[in-house]
Amino acid sequence: MPEAALDFADEPPEAQAARIAELNDRYRHHGATSVLQGALRDPQAGKLTLVSSFGAESVVLLHLVSVIDRRTPVLFIDTQMLFTETLVYQQELAERLGLEDIRIIRAADAAVAKEDPDGTLHQFDTDACCDLRKTRPLQTALKGFDGWITGRKRYQGTSRAALDFFEADGPDRIKVNPLAHWAPEDIRAYMDENRLPRHPLVAKGYPSIGCAPCTSPVAPGEDPRAGRWRGQDKNECGIHIVDGRVVRRSEPMNVIVTDAGFRQDDWQGNAVLDLASDTDPNTVDLSAAPGLIRVDFPSFADGRGFTIARQLRLRGYKGRLRAHGHVIADQYAMARRSGFDEVEIAPDLAARQPEAQWQFRADWQRGDYQSRLRG
Ligand code: SF4
């Protein structure tokens, strides 16, 4: 860990975005161990903690951390709804790996007594229960850190398809995802090679393990996460911050397209000005505009969004311009020439129009007559 963590609390959004981009550039071609080792020592990453559920695959990151620096703080959220097997596994694993700074975090007693006195909240409002027992305790525990290490991976669904090693987590914290590029077979191979103990419930049909009331076994051929909140429209327990407000998010995150390809949104938690496609750009107060303006492109609409971007640039707007909505790969060059910096699309559109199509379009300057004139 860096000896003295940098204070990123008052870092402007543009500076945070630039710092994250630099970290991703620096570690772009590194493997998981190297990313983790670098992040734990890199002053630009700040003071980090590993957040672990001690679930089915957690042992991989816990082992990596124990090898690099066993004094790394590890946060374990005990929702008080966990399987007994998880609690036993947590203690045995921490001891076996020699982890020296395990911090067990729980919801405040007063909050539980008020909001879930009989422990049945999960039966009628799982979002509220996760908020009480996971999200808020984690947010409190993370206050002393500049960022946290997660075990999230790209293969875990379209919402994570563009996951980078480093990403923003609100305005003053980052997430580090060293295993972003790992496949399921990499996880299995790492466990085998290092003879790491499995969570005992994996052998009983639980490939993904959360709280006991919300986790059921998975049948052969089912999605590994099918047993989490089975039958409910919910697949994440975390929070998301929009315009400074904490909101729950269970829907997939959009994909951002830039000249460098797909990536996750690095602007989360920062102010955004959303403009509808029929906005008159001359009525927009640019003196009060935030660092990112997002222009909507509805399905089957004409190209008014391109005109809005062009006008905003002509009026001197220097912030980021993002085309948002039903923009297709064929329109990328036009969007860039109009003054947009990037495009935001839904995961299903990203799945139908993969990165390679957009990266080809990213060569937009070749068709830009102004660039050709400039030589
Ligand atoms: S997973 Fe279920 S029991 Fe656990 S915190 Fe969320 S709703 Fe509550």
CSV table of C-alpha atoms and ligand atoms in Angstrom, one decimal:
chain,number,residue,atom,x,y,z
A,1,MET,CA,0.0,0.0,0.0
A,2,PRO,CA,1.2,3.6,-0.6
A,3,GLU,CA,2.5,5.0,2.7
A,4,ALA,CA,0.3,8.1,2.6
A,5,ALA,CA,-2.9,7.9,0.6
A,6,LEU,CA,-3.6,10.8,-1.7
A,7,ASP,CA,-6.7,12.8,-0.8
A,8,PHE,CA,-9.1,12.5,-3.7
A,9,ALA,CA,-12.1,13.9,-1.9
A,10,ASP,CA,-12.1,17.2,-3.7
A,11,GLU,CA,-10.8,16.0,-7.0
A,12,PRO,CA,-12.7,17.5,-9.9
A,13,PRO,CA,-14.6,15.0,-12.1
A,14,GLU,CA,-12.3,15.7,-15.1
A,15,ALA,CA,-9.2,15.0,-13.0
A,16,GLN,CA,-10.7,11.8,-11.7
A,17,ALA,CA,-11.6,10.7,-15.2
A,18,ALA,CA,-8.0,11.5,-16.4
A,19,ARG,CA,-6.5,9.7,-13.5
A,20,ILE,CA,-8.5,6.5,-14.2
A,21,ALA,CA,-7.7,6.7,-17.9
A,22,GLU,CA,-4.0,7.0,-17.0
A,23,LEU,CA,-4.2,3.9,-14.7
A,24,ASN,CA,-6.0,1.9,-17.4
A,25,ASP,CA,-3.4,2.9,-19.9
A,26,ARG,CA,-0.6,2.1,-17.6
A,27,TYR,CA,-1.9,-1.4,-16.8
A,28,ARG,CA,-3.7,-2.2,-20.0
A,29,HIS,CA,-1.5,-5.1,-21.0
A,30,HIS,CA,-0.8,-6.4,-17.6
A,31,GLY,CA,-2.2,-9.6,-16.0
A,32,ALA,CA,-4.3,-9.8,-12.8
A,33,THR,CA,-1.4,-10.2,-10.4
A,34,SER,CA,0.5,-7.3,-11.9
A,35,VAL,CA,-2.6,-5.1,-11.8
A,36,LEU,CA,-3.3,-5.9,-8.2
A,37,GLN,CA,0.3,-5.5,-7.2
A,38,GLY,CA,0.6,-2.2,-9.0
A,39,ALA,CA,-2.6,-0.9,-7.7
A,40,LEU,CA,-1.8,-1.6,-4.1
A,41,ARG,CA,1.4,0.4,-4.5
A,42,ASP,CA,0.4,3.1,-6.9
A,43,PRO,CA,-0.1,6.5,-5.4
A,44,GLN,CA,-2.6,7.3,-8.2
A,45,ALA,CA,-4.8,4.4,-7.0
A,46,GLY,CA,-4.6,5.6,-3.4
A,47,LYS,CA,-5.4,3.6,-0.3
A,48,LEU,CA,-7.3,0.4,-1.3
A,49,THR,CA,-9.3,-2.3,0.5
A,50,LEU,CA,-10.5,-5.6,-0.8
A,51,VAL,CA,-14.2,-6.2,-0.4
A,52,SER,CA,-14.9,-10.0,-0.3
A,53,SER,CA,-18.1,-12.0,0.2
A,54,PHE,CA,-16.0,-15.2,0.9
A,55,GLY,CA,-18.3,-16.7,-1.7
A,56,ALA,CA,-17.7,-19.3,-4.5
A,57,GLU,CA,-14.8,-17.6,-6.3
A,58,SER,CA,-13.6,-15.2,-3.6
A,59,VAL,CA,-10.6,-17.4,-2.7
A,60,VAL,CA,-8.8,-16.3,-5.9
A,61,LEU,CA,-8.5,-12.6,-5.0
A,62,LEU,CA,-8.0,-13.4,-1.3
A,63,HIS,CA,-5.1,-15.6,-2.2
A,64,LEU,CA,-3.6,-13.1,-4.6
A,65,VAL,CA,-3.8,-10.4,-1.9
A,66,SER,CA,-2.3,-12.7,0.7
A,67,VAL,CA,0.7,-13.3,-1.6
A,68,ILE,CA,1.2,-9.6,-2.4
A,69,ASP,CA,0.5,-8.0,1.0
A,70,ARG,CA,-1.4,-9.9,3.7
A,71,ARG,CA,-1.8,-6.6,5.6
A,72,THR,CA,-4.2,-5.3,3.0
A,73,PRO,CA,-7.5,-4.5,4.7
A,74,VAL,CA,-10.3,-6.9,3.7
A,75,LEU,CA,-13.9,-5.9,4.3
A,76,PHE,CA,-16.4,-8.8,4.8
A,77,ILE,CA,-20.0,-7.8,5.0
A,78,ASP,CA,-21.8,-10.0,7.4
A,79,THR,CA,-25.5,-9.4,6.6
A,80,GLN,CA,-26.5,-11.7,9.5
A,81,MET,CA,-28.4,-13.6,6.9
A,82,LEU,CA,-25.4,-15.6,5.6
A,83,PHE,CA,-25.1,-19.4,5.5
A,84,THR,CA,-23.3,-20.9,8.5
A,85,GLU,CA,-21.0,-22.5,5.9
A,86,THR,CA,-19.9,-19.1,4.7
A,87,LEU,CA,-19.1,-17.9,8.2
A,88,VAL,CA,-17.0,-21.0,9.0
A,89,TYR,CA,-15.3,-20.8,5.6
A,90,GLN,CA,-14.5,-17.1,6.2
A,91,GLN,CA,-12.7,-17.9,9.4
A,92,GLU,CA,-10.9,-20.9,8.1
A,93,LEU,CA,-9.7,-19.1,4.9
A,94,ALA,CA,-8.6,-16.0,6.7
A,95,GLU,CA,-6.4,-18.1,9.0
A,96,ARG,CA,-5.1,-20.4,6.3
A,97,LEU,CA,-4.1,-17.4,4.0
A,98,GLY,CA,-2.7,-15.4,7.0
A,99,LEU,CA,-4.8,-12.4,6.2
A,100,GLU,CA,-4.0,-9.9,9.0
A,101,ASP,CA,-6.6,-7.2,8.6
A,102,ILE,CA,-10.1,-8.7,8.2
A,103,ARG,CA,-12.8,-6.2,9.1
A,104,ILE,CA,-16.2,-7.6,9.6
A,105,ILE,CA,-18.9,-5.0,8.9
A,106,ARG,CA,-22.6,-5.2,9.8
A,107,ALA,CA,-25.6,-2.9,9.7
A,108,ALA,CA,-26.0,-0.8,12.8
A,109,ASP,CA,-28.1,-2.5,15.5
A,110,ALA,CA,-30.4,0.6,15.7
A,111,ALA,CA,-31.1,0.5,12.0
A,112,VAL,CA,-31.9,-3.2,12.0
A,113,ALA,CA,-34.2,-2.8,15.0
A,114,LYS,CA,-36.0,0.0,13.3
A,115,GLU,CA,-36.2,-1.2,9.7
A,116,ASP,CA,-36.2,-5.0,10.0
A,117,PRO,CA,-37.0,-5.9,13.6
A,118,ASP,CA,-38.2,-9.4,12.8
A,119,GLY,CA,-35.7,-10.2,10.0
A,120,THR,CA,-38.4,-10.6,7.3
A,121,LEU,CA,-37.7,-7.5,5.2
A,122,HIS,CA,-36.1,-9.7,2.5
A,123,GLN,CA,-39.5,-11.4,2.0
A,124,PHE,CA,-41.2,-8.3,0.7
A,125,ASP,CA,-38.5,-5.8,-0.2
A,126,THR,CA,-35.2,-7.2,-1.2
A,127,ASP,CA,-33.8,-3.8,-2.4
A,128,ALA,CA,-34.5,-2.3,1.0
A,129,CYS,CA,-33.0,-5.3,2.8
A,130,CYS,CA,-29.8,-5.2,0.7
A,131,ASP,CA,-29.6,-1.4,1.2
A,132,LEU,CA,-29.9,-1.9,5.0
A,133,ARG,CA,-27.7,-4.9,5.4
A,134,LYS,CA,-25.1,-4.5,2.6
A,135,THR,CA,-25.0,-1.1,0.9
A,136,ARG,CA,-25.1,1.3,3.8
A,137,PRO,CA,-22.6,-0.7,6.0
A,138,LEU,CA,-20.3,-0.9,3.0
A,139,GLN,CA,-20.5,2.8,2.2
A,140,THR,CA,-19.7,3.6,5.8
A,141,ALA,CA,-16.8,1.2,5.9
A,142,LEU,CA,-15.4,2.5,2.6
A,143,LYS,CA,-15.1,6.1,3.9
A,144,GLY,CA,-11.5,5.7,4.9
A,145,PHE,CA,-10.4,4.4,1.5
A,146,ASP,CA,-9.7,5.9,-2.0
A,147,GLY,CA,-10.9,2.8,-3.7
A,148,TRP,CA,-11.8,-0.9,-3.4
A,149,ILE,CA,-10.8,-4.1,-5.1
A,150,THR,CA,-13.6,-6.3,-6.5
A,151,GLY,CA,-13.7,-9.7,-8.2
A,152,ARG,CA,-16.0,-8.6,-11.0
A,153,LYS,CA,-15.4,-10.0,-14.5
A,154,ARG,CA,-16.4,-9.3,-18.0
A,155,TYR,CA,-17.9,-12.7,-18.7
A,156,GLN,CA,-20.5,-12.1,-15.9
A,157,GLY,CA,-23.0,-10.5,-18.2
A,158,THR,CA,-23.6,-7.7,-20.7
A,159,SER,CA,-23.6,-5.1,-17.9
A,160,ARG,CA,-19.9,-6.0,-17.3
A,161,ALA,CA,-18.9,-6.7,-20.9
A,162,ALA,CA,-16.8,-3.5,-21.1
A,163,LEU,CA,-15.4,-3.7,-17.5
A,164,ASP,CA,-12.0,-2.0,-17.2
A,165,PHE,CA,-9.3,-2.7,-14.6
A,166,PHE,CA,-10.0,0.8,-13.1
A,167,GLU,CA,-13.4,2.6,-13.0
A,168,ALA,CA,-15.0,5.4,-11.1
A,169,ASP,CA,-17.2,4.6,-8.1
A,170,GLY,CA,-18.8,8.0,-7.5
A,171,PRO,CA,-16.9,11.2,-7.5
A,172,ASP,CA,-14.2,10.4,-5.0
A,173,ARG,CA,-13.6,6.7,-5.1
A,174,ILE,CA,-12.5,4.1,-7.6
A,175,LYS,CA,-13.0,0.4,-8.1
A,176,VAL,CA,-10.2,-1.9,-9.2
A,177,ASN,CA,-11.2,-5.1,-11.0
A,178,PRO,CA,-8.0,-7.2,-11.5
A,179,LEU,CA,-9.9,-10.2,-12.7
A,180,ALA,CA,-11.9,-8.3,-15.3
A,181,HIS,CA,-10.5,-10.3,-18.2
A,182,TRP,CA,-10.6,-13.8,-16.5
A,183,ALA,CA,-12.8,-16.6,-17.9
A,184,PRO,CA,-14.4,-19.3,-15.7
A,185,GLU,CA,-11.7,-21.7,-16.7
A,186,ASP,CA,-9.0,-19.3,-15.4
A,187,ILE,CA,-10.7,-19.2,-12.0
A,188,ARG,CA,-10.8,-23.0,-11.9
A,189,ALA,CA,-7.2,-23.4,-13.1
A,190,TYR,CA,-6.0,-20.9,-10.5
A,191,MET,CA,-7.8,-22.7,-7.7
A,192,ASP,CA,-6.5,-26.1,-8.8
A,193,GLU,CA,-2.9,-24.9,-9.3
A,194,ASN,CA,-2.8,-23.3,-5.9
A,195,ARG,CA,-4.8,-26.1,-4.2
A,196,LEU,CA,-7.2,-23.5,-2.7
A,197,PRO,CA,-10.2,-24.7,-0.6
A,198,ARG,CA,-13.6,-24.3,-2.2
A,199,HIS,CA,-16.6,-22.9,-0.5
A,200,PRO,CA,-18.4,-26.1,0.8
A,201,LEU,CA,-21.7,-25.1,-0.8
A,202,VAL,CA,-20.3,-25.2,-4.4
A,203,ALA,CA,-20.3,-29.0,-4.3
A,204,LYS,CA,-23.9,-28.8,-3.3
A,205,GLY,CA,-25.1,-27.0,-6.4
A,206,TYR,CA,-24.4,-23.3,-5.4
A,207,PRO,CA,-22.1,-21.7,-8.0
A,208,SER,CA,-22.9,-18.2,-6.7
A,209,ILE,CA,-23.5,-17.7,-3.0
A,210,GLY,CA,-25.1,-14.8,-1.2
A,211,CYS,CA,-27.5,-14.7,1.8
A,212,ALA,CA,-29.3,-17.9,2.8
A,213,PRO,CA,-32.9,-16.7,2.2
A,214,CYS,CA,-32.0,-15.3,-1.3
A,215,THR,CA,-29.8,-18.1,-2.7
A,216,SER,CA,-31.0,-21.4,-4.1
A,217,PRO,CA,-29.1,-24.2,-5.8
A,218,VAL,CA,-28.7,-24.0,-9.6
A,219,ALA,CA,-29.6,-26.9,-12.0
A,220,PRO,CA,-27.1,-28.1,-14.6
A,221,GLY,CA,-27.2,-25.8,-17.6
A,222,GLU,CA,-28.7,-22.8,-15.7
A,223,ASP,CA,-26.9,-19.5,-15.5
A,224,PRO,CA,-24.6,-19.6,-12.5
A,225,ARG,CA,-26.3,-16.6,-11.0
A,226,ALA,CA,-29.8,-18.0,-11.6
A,227,GLY,CA,-30.0,-19.0,-7.9
A,228,ARG,CA,-29.6,-15.4,-6.7
A,229,TRP,CA,-33.0,-13.7,-5.9
A,230,ARG,CA,-34.6,-16.5,-8.0
A,231,GLY,CA,-37.9,-15.3,-9.6
A,232,GLN,CA,-37.2,-11.7,-9.0
A,233,ASP,CA,-36.1,-8.9,-11.4
A,234,LYS,CA,-32.9,-8.3,-9.4
A,235,ASN,CA,-29.4,-9.3,-10.1
A,236,GLU,CA,-27.2,-6.8,-8.2
A,237,CYS,CA,-27.3,-5.6,-4.6
A,238,GLY,CA,-25.1,-2.6,-5.0
A,239,ILE,CA,-25.8,1.1,-5.3
A,240,HIS,CA,-25.2,3.7,-7.9
A,241,ILE,CA,-24.8,7.5,-7.6
A,242,VAL,CA,-26.5,9.8,-10.0
A,243,ASP,CA,-26.3,13.6,-9.8
A,244,GLY,CA,-25.0,13.3,-6.2
A,245,ARG,CA,-28.0,11.1,-5.1
A,246,VAL,CA,-27.6,7.5,-4.0
A,247,VAL,CA,-30.0,5.4,-6.0
A,248,ARG,CA,-30.3,1.6,-6.4
A,249,ARG,CA,-29.5,0.2,-9.7
A,250,SER,CA,-30.3,-3.3,-10.9
A,251,GLU,CA,-30.6,-2.6,-14.6
A,252,PRO,CA,-27.5,-3.2,-16.8
A,253,MET,CA,-25.1,-0.3,-17.3
A,254,ASN,CA,-24.8,1.3,-20.7
A,255,VAL,CA,-21.7,1.0,-22.8
A,256,ILE,CA,-19.6,4.0,-23.8
A,257,VAL,CA,-18.1,4.0,-27.3
A,258,THR,CA,-14.9,6.1,-27.9
A,259,ASP,CA,-12.2,6.1,-30.5
A,260,ALA,CA,-10.4,3.5,-28.3
A,261,GLY,CA,-13.4,1.1,-28.2
A,262,PHE,CA,-15.9,0.1,-25.6
A,263,ARG,CA,-15.5,1.1,-22.0
A,264,GLN,CA,-17.6,1.6,-18.9
A,265,ASP,CA,-19.0,5.0,-18.0
A,266,ASP,CA,-16.3,7.1,-16.2
A,267,TRP,CA,-18.7,9.9,-15.5
A,268,GLN,CA,-21.0,8.2,-12.9
A,269,GLY,CA,-21.8,10.4,-10.0
A,270,ASN,CA,-21.0,13.6,-11.8
A,271,ALA,CA,-23.5,16.2,-13.0
A,272,VAL,CA,-24.8,15.8,-16.5
A,273,LEU,CA,-27.0,18.0,-18.6
A,274,ASP,CA,-29.5,15.9,-20.7
A,275,LEU,CA,-30.9,17.5,-23.8
A,276,ALA,CA,-33.8,16.1,-25.7
A,277,SER,CA,-33.4,15.7,-29.5
A,278,ASP,CA,-35.8,18.7,-30.1
A,279,THR,CA,-33.9,21.1,-27.9
A,280,ASP,CA,-33.0,24.5,-29.5
A,281,PRO,CA,-29.2,24.6,-28.8
A,282,ASN,CA,-29.3,28.4,-28.7
A,283,THR,CA,-31.5,28.3,-25.5
A,284,VAL,CA,-29.0,26.3,-23.6
A,285,ASP,CA,-27.2,28.3,-20.9
A,286,LEU,CA,-23.6,27.2,-21.5
A,287,SER,CA,-22.3,29.3,-18.6
A,288,ALA,CA,-24.0,27.0,-16.2
A,289,ALA,CA,-23.5,23.8,-18.2
A,290,PRO,CA,-21.6,20.9,-16.4
A,291,GLY,CA,-18.6,19.1,-17.8
A,292,LEU,CA,-20.7,16.7,-19.8
A,293,ILE,CA,-23.8,17.3,-22.0
A,294,ARG,CA,-25.7,14.3,-23.2
A,295,VAL,CA,-27.9,14.6,-26.3
A,296,ASP,CA,-30.6,12.1,-26.8
A,297,PHE,CA,-31.0,10.1,-30.1
A,298,PRO,CA,-34.4,8.3,-29.9
A,299,SER,CA,-35.2,5.4,-32.2
A,300,PHE,CA,-36.3,6.2,-35.7
A,301,ALA,CA,-35.5,10.0,-35.2
A,302,ASP,CA,-33.8,12.2,-37.7
A,303,GLY,CA,-30.3,13.6,-37.2
A,304,ARG,CA,-31.1,16.7,-35.2
A,305,GLY,CA,-28.7,15.6,-32.4
A,306,PHE,CA,-25.8,16.1,-34.8
A,307,THR,CA,-27.0,19.7,-35.4
A,308,ILE,CA,-27.3,20.3,-31.7
A,309,ALA,CA,-23.7,19.2,-31.1
A,310,ARG,CA,-22.4,21.3,-34.0
A,311,GLN,CA,-24.2,24.4,-32.6
A,312,LEU,CA,-23.0,23.8,-29.1
A,313,ARG,CA,-19.4,23.6,-30.3
A,314,LEU,CA,-19.9,26.7,-32.4
A,315,ARG,CA,-21.1,28.5,-29.4
A,316,GLY,CA,-17.9,27.6,-27.6
A,317,TYR,CA,-18.9,24.6,-25.4
A,318,LYS,CA,-15.6,22.9,-24.4
A,319,GLY,CA,-16.9,20.1,-22.2
A,320,ARG,CA,-17.6,16.5,-23.2
A,321,LEU,CA,-20.4,15.9,-25.6
A,322,ARG,CA,-22.1,12.5,-25.6
A,323,ALA,CA,-24.6,11.1,-28.0
A,324,HIS,CA,-27.0,8.9,-26.1
A,325,GLY,CA,-29.6,6.4,-27.3
A,326,HIS,CA,-30.1,4.7,-30.6
A,327,VAL,CA,-26.8,5.6,-32.3
A,328,ILE,CA,-25.5,2.8,-34.6
A,329,ALA,CA,-21.9,2.1,-35.7
A,330,ASP,CA,-22.5,3.6,-39.1
A,331,GLN,CA,-23.3,7.0,-37.5
A,332,TYR,CA,-20.1,7.1,-35.4
A,333,ALA,CA,-18.1,9.1,-37.9
A,334,MET,CA,-20.8,11.6,-38.3
A,335,ALA,CA,-21.2,11.9,-34.5
A,336,ARG,CA,-17.4,12.6,-34.1
A,337,ARG,CA,-17.4,15.1,-37.0
A,338,SER,CA,-20.3,16.9,-35.4
A,339,GLY,CA,-18.4,17.5,-32.2
A,340,PHE,CA,-19.4,14.5,-30.1
A,341,ASP,CA,-16.6,12.9,-28.0
A,342,GLU,CA,-18.4,9.7,-27.4
A,343,VAL,CA,-21.5,7.6,-27.7
A,344,GLU,CA,-23.6,5.9,-25.0
A,345,ILE,CA,-25.6,2.8,-26.0
A,346,ALA,CA,-27.6,0.2,-24.2
A,347,PRO,CA,-26.0,-3.3,-23.6
A,348,ASP,CA,-28.3,-5.0,-26.1
A,349,LEU,CA,-27.3,-2.6,-28.9
A,350,ALA,CA,-23.6,-3.2,-27.9
A,351,ALA,CA,-24.2,-6.9,-28.2
A,352,ARG,CA,-25.7,-6.6,-31.7
A,353,GLN,CA,-23.0,-4.2,-32.9
A,354,PRO,CA,-19.8,-5.4,-31.3
A,355,GLU,CA,-16.8,-3.3,-30.6
A,356,ALA,CA,-14.9,-4.2,-33.8
A,357,GLN,CA,-17.5,-2.5,-35.9
A,358,TRP,CA,-17.2,0.7,-33.9
A,359,GLN,CA,-13.4,0.7,-33.7
A,360,PHE,CA,-13.4,0.5,-37.5
A,361,ARG,CA,-15.6,3.6,-37.5
A,362,ALA,CA,-13.3,5.2,-35.0
A,363,ASP,CA,-11.0,5.9,-37.9
A,364,TRP,CA,-13.3,8.8,-38.7
A,365,GLN,CA,-10.7,11.4,-39.3
A,366,ARG,CA,-9.7,9.7,-42.6
A,367,GLY,CA,-13.0,10.8,-44.0
A,368,ASP,CA,-12.9,14.2,-42.4
A,369,TYR,CA,-12.2,16.8,-45.1
A,370,GLN,CA,-11.0,19.3,-42.5
A,371,SER,CA,-8.3,16.9,-41.3
A,372,ARG,CA,-7.3,16.2,-44.9
A,373,LEU,CA,-6.9,19.9,-45.6
A,374,ARG,CA,-4.8,20.2,-42.4
A,375,GLY,CA,-2.6,17.4,-43.8
B,1,SF4,S1,-29.4,-10.9,-0.3
B,1,SF4,FE1,-31.5,-11.1,0.7
B,1,SF4,S2,-31.2,-11.4,2.9
B,1,SF4,FE2,-29.3,-10.6,2.0
B,1,SF4,S3,-29.3,-8.5,2.3
B,1,SF4,FE3,-30.2,-8.8,0.2
B,1,SF4,S4,-32.4,-9.1,0.5
B,1,SF4,FE4,-31.4,-9.2,2.5
